[in-house]
mmCIF file with all atom_site columns, C-alpha atoms in Angstrom:
data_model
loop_
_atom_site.group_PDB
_atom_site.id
_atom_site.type_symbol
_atom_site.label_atom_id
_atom_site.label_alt_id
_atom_site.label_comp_id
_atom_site.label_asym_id
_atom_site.label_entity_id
_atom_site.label_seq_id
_atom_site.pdbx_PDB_ins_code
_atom_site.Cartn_x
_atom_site.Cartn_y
_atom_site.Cartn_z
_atom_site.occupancy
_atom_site.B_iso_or_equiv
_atom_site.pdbx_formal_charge
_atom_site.auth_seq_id
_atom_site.auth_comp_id
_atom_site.auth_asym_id
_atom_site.auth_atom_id
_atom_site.pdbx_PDB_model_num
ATOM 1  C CA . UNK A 1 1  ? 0.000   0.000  0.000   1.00 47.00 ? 1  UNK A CA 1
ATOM 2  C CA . UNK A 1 2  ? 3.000   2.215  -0.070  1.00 53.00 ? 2  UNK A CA 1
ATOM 3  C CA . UNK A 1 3  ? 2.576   3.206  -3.656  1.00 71.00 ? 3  UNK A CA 1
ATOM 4  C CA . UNK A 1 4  ? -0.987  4.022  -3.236  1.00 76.00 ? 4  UNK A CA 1
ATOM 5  C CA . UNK A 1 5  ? -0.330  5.975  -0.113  1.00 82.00 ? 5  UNK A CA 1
ATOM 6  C CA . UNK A 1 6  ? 2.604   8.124  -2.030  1.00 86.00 ? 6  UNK A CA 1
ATOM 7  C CA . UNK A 1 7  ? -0.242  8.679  -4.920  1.00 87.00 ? 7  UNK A CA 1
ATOM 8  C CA . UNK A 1 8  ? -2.906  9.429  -2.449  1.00 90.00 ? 8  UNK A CA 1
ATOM 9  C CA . UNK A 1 9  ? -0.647  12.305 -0.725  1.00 92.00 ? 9  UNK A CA 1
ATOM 10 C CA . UNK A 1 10 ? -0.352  13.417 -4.217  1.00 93.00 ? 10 UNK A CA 1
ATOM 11 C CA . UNK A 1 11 ? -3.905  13.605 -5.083  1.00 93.00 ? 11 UNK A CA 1
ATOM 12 C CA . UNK A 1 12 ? -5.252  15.424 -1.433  1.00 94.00 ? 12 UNK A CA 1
ATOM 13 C CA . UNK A 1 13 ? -2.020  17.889 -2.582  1.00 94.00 ? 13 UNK A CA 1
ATOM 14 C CA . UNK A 1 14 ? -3.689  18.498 -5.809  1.00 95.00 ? 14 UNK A CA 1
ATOM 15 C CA . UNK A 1 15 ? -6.796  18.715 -4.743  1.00 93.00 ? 15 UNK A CA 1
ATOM 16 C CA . UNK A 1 16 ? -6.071  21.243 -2.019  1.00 92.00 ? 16 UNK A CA 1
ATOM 17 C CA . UNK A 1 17 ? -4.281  23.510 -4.260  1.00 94.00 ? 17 UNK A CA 1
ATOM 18 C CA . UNK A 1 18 ? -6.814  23.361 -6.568  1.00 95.00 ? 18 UNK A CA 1
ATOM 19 C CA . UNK A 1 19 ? -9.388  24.395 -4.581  1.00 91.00 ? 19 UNK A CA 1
ATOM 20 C CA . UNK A 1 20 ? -11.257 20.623 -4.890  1.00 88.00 ? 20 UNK A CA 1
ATOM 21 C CA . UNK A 1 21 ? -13.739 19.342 -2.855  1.00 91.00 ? 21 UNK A CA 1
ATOM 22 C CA . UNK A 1 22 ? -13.187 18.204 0.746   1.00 92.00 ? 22 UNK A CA 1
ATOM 23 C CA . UNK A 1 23 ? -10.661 14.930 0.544   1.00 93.00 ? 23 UNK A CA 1
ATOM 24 C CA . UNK A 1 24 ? -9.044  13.602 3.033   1.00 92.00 ? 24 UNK A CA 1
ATOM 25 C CA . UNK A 1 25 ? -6.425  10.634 3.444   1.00 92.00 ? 25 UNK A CA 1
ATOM 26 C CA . UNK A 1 26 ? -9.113  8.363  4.965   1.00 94.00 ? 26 UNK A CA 1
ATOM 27 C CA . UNK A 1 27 ? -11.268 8.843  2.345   1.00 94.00 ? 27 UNK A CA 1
ATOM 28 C CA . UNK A 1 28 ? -8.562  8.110  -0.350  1.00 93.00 ? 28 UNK A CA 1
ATOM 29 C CA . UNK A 1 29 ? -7.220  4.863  1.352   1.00 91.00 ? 29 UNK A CA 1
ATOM 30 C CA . UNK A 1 30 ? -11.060 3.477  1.496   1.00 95.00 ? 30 UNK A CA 1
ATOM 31 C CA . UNK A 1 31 ? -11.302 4.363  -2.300  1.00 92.00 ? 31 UNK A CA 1
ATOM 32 C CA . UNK A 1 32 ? -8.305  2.551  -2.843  1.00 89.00 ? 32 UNK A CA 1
ATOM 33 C CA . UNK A 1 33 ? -9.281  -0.825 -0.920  1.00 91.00 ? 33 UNK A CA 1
ATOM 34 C CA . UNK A 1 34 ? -12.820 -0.705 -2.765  1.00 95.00 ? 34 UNK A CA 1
ATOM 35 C CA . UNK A 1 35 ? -11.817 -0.459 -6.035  1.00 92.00 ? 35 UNK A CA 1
ATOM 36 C CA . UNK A 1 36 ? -9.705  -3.032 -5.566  1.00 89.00 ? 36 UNK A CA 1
ATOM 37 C CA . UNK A 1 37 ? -11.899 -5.590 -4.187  1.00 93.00 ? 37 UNK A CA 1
ATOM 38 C CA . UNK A 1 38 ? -14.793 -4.441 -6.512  1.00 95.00 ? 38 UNK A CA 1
ATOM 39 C CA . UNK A 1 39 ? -12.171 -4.932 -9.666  1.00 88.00 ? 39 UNK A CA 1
ATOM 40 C CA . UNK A 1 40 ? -13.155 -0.837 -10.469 1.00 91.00 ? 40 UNK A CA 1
ATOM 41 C CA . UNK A 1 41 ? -9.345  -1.147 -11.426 1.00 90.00 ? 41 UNK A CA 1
ATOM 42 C CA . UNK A 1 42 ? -6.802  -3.564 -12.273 1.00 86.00 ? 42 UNK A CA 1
ATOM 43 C CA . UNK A 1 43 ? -4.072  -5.016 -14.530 1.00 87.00 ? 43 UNK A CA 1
ATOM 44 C CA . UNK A 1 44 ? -6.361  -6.183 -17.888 1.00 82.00 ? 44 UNK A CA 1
ATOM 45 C CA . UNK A 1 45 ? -4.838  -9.542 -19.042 1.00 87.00 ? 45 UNK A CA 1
ATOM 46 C CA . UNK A 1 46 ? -1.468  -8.228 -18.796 1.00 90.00 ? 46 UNK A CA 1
ATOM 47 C CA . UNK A 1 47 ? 0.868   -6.829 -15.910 1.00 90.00 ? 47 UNK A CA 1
ATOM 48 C CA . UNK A 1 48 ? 0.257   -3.140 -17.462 1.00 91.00 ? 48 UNK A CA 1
ATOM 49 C CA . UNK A 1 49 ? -1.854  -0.716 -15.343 1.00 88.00 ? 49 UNK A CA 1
ATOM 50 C CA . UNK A 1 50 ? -3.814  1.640  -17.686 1.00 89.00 ? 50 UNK A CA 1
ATOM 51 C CA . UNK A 1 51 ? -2.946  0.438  -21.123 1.00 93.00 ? 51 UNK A CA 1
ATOM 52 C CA . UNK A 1 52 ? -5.939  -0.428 -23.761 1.00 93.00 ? 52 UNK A CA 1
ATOM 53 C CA . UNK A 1 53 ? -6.818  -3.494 -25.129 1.00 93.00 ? 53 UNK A CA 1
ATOM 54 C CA . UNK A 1 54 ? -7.262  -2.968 -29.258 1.00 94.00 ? 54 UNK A CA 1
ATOM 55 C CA . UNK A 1 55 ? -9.120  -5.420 -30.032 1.00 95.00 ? 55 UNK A CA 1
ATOM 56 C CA . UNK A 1 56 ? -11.516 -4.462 -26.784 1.00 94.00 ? 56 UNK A CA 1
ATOM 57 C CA . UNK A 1 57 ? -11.484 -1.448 -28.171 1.00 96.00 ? 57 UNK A CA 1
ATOM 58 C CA . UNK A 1 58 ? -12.251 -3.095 -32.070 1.00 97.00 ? 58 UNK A CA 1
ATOM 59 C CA . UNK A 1 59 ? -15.139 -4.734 -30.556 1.00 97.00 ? 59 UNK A CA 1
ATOM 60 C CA . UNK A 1 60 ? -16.753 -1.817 -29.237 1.00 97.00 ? 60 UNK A CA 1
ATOM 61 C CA . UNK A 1 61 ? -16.424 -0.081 -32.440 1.00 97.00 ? 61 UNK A CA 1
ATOM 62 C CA . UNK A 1 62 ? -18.417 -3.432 -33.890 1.00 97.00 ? 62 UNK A CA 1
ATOM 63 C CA . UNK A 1 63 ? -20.930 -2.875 -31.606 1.00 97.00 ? 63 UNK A CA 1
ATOM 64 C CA . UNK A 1 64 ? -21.634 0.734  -31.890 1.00 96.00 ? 64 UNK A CA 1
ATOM 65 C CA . UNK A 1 65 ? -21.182 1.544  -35.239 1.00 96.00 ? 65 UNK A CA 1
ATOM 66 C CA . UNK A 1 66 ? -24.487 0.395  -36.699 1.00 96.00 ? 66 UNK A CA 1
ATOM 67 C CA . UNK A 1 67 ? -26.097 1.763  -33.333 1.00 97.00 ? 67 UNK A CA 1
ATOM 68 C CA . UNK A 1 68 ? -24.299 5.003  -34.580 1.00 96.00 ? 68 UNK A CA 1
ATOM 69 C CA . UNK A 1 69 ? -25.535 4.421  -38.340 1.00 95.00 ? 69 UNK A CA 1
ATOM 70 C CA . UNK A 1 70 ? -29.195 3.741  -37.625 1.00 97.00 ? 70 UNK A CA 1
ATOM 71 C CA . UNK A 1 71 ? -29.151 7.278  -35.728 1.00 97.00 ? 71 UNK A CA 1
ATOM 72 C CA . UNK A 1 72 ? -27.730 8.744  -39.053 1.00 96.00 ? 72 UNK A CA 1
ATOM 73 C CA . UNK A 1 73 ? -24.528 9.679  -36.549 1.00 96.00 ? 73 UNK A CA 1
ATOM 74 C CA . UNK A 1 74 ? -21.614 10.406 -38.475 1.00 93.00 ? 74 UNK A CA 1
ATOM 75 C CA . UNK A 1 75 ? -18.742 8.051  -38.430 1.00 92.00 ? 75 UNK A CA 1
ATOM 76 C CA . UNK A 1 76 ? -15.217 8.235  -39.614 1.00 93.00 ? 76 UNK A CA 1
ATOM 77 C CA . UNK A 1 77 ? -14.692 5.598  -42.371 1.00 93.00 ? 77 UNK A CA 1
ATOM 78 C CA . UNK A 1 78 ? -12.665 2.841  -42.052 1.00 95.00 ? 78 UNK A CA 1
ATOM 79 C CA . UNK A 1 79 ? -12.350 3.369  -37.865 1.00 96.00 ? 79 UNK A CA 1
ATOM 80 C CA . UNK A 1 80 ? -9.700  1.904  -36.250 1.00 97.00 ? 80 UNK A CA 1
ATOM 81 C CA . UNK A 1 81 ? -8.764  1.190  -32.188 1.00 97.00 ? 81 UNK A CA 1
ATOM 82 C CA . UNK A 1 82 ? -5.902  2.668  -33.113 1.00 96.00 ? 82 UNK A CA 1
ATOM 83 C CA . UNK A 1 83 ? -7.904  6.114  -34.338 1.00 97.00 ? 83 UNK A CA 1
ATOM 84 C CA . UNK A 1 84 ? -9.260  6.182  -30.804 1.00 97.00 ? 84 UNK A CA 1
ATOM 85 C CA . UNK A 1 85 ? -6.568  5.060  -28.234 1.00 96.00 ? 85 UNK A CA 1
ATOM 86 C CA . UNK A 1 86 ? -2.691  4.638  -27.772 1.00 96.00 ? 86 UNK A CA 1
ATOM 87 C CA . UNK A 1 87 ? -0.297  3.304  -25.350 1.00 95.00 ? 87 UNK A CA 1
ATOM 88 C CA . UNK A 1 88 ? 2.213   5.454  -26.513 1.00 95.00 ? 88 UNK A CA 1
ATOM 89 C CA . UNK A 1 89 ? 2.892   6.935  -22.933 1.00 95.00 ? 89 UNK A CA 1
ATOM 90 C CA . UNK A 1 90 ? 1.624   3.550  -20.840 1.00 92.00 ? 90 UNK A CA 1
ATOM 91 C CA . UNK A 1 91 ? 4.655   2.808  -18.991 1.00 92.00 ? 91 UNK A CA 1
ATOM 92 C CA . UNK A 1 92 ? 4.495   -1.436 -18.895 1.00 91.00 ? 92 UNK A CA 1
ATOM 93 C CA . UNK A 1 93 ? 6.457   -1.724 -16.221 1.00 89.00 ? 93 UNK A CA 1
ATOM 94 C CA . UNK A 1 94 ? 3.964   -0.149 -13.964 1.00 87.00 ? 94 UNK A CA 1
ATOM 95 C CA . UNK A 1 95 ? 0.889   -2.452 -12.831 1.00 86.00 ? 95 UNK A CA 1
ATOM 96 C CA . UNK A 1 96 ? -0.690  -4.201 -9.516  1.00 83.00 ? 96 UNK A CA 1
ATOM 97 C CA . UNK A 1 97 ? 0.796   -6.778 -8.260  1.00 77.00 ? 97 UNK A CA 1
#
């Protein structure tokens, strides 16, 4: 829990300078253990914290693309995951253990 209490001090930090709501390090160490045990957050089906999964992403461009047609919403042609998401600045070596 180190690393989430280093990010935590970080965030209440923030927060306070920017005038946020009221935050304190209780309330950030309880969001921490729930969205662990309710899987809010977590590695995907790699050791990577944060990165996208394409073809996730592929799917939900299946999915919502003739949603998005049959409300005569414009859509790029030819959409990609990779039109929509990167991992360009996902640093792999950083993920839950």
């Amino acid at each position: 829990m180190k690393d989430a209490t280093a990010t935590n001090d970080l965030i209440i930090k923030l927060n306070d300078a920017y005038k946020g709501f009221a935050y304190t390090k209780d309330q950030a160490a309880f969001s921490v253990s729930q969205q662990l045990k309710l899987k809010i957050v977590g590695n995907g089906a790699n050791t990577t914290l944060g990165d996208f999964d394409v073809d996730r992403i592929k799917k939900v461009i299946d999915v919502v693309t003739p949603i998005y047609t049959g409300q005569r919403k414009e859509i790029k042609t030819g959409l990609t995951a990779q039109d929509l998401v990167t991992n360009e600045f996902i640093d792999p070596s950083i993920g839950l253990s």
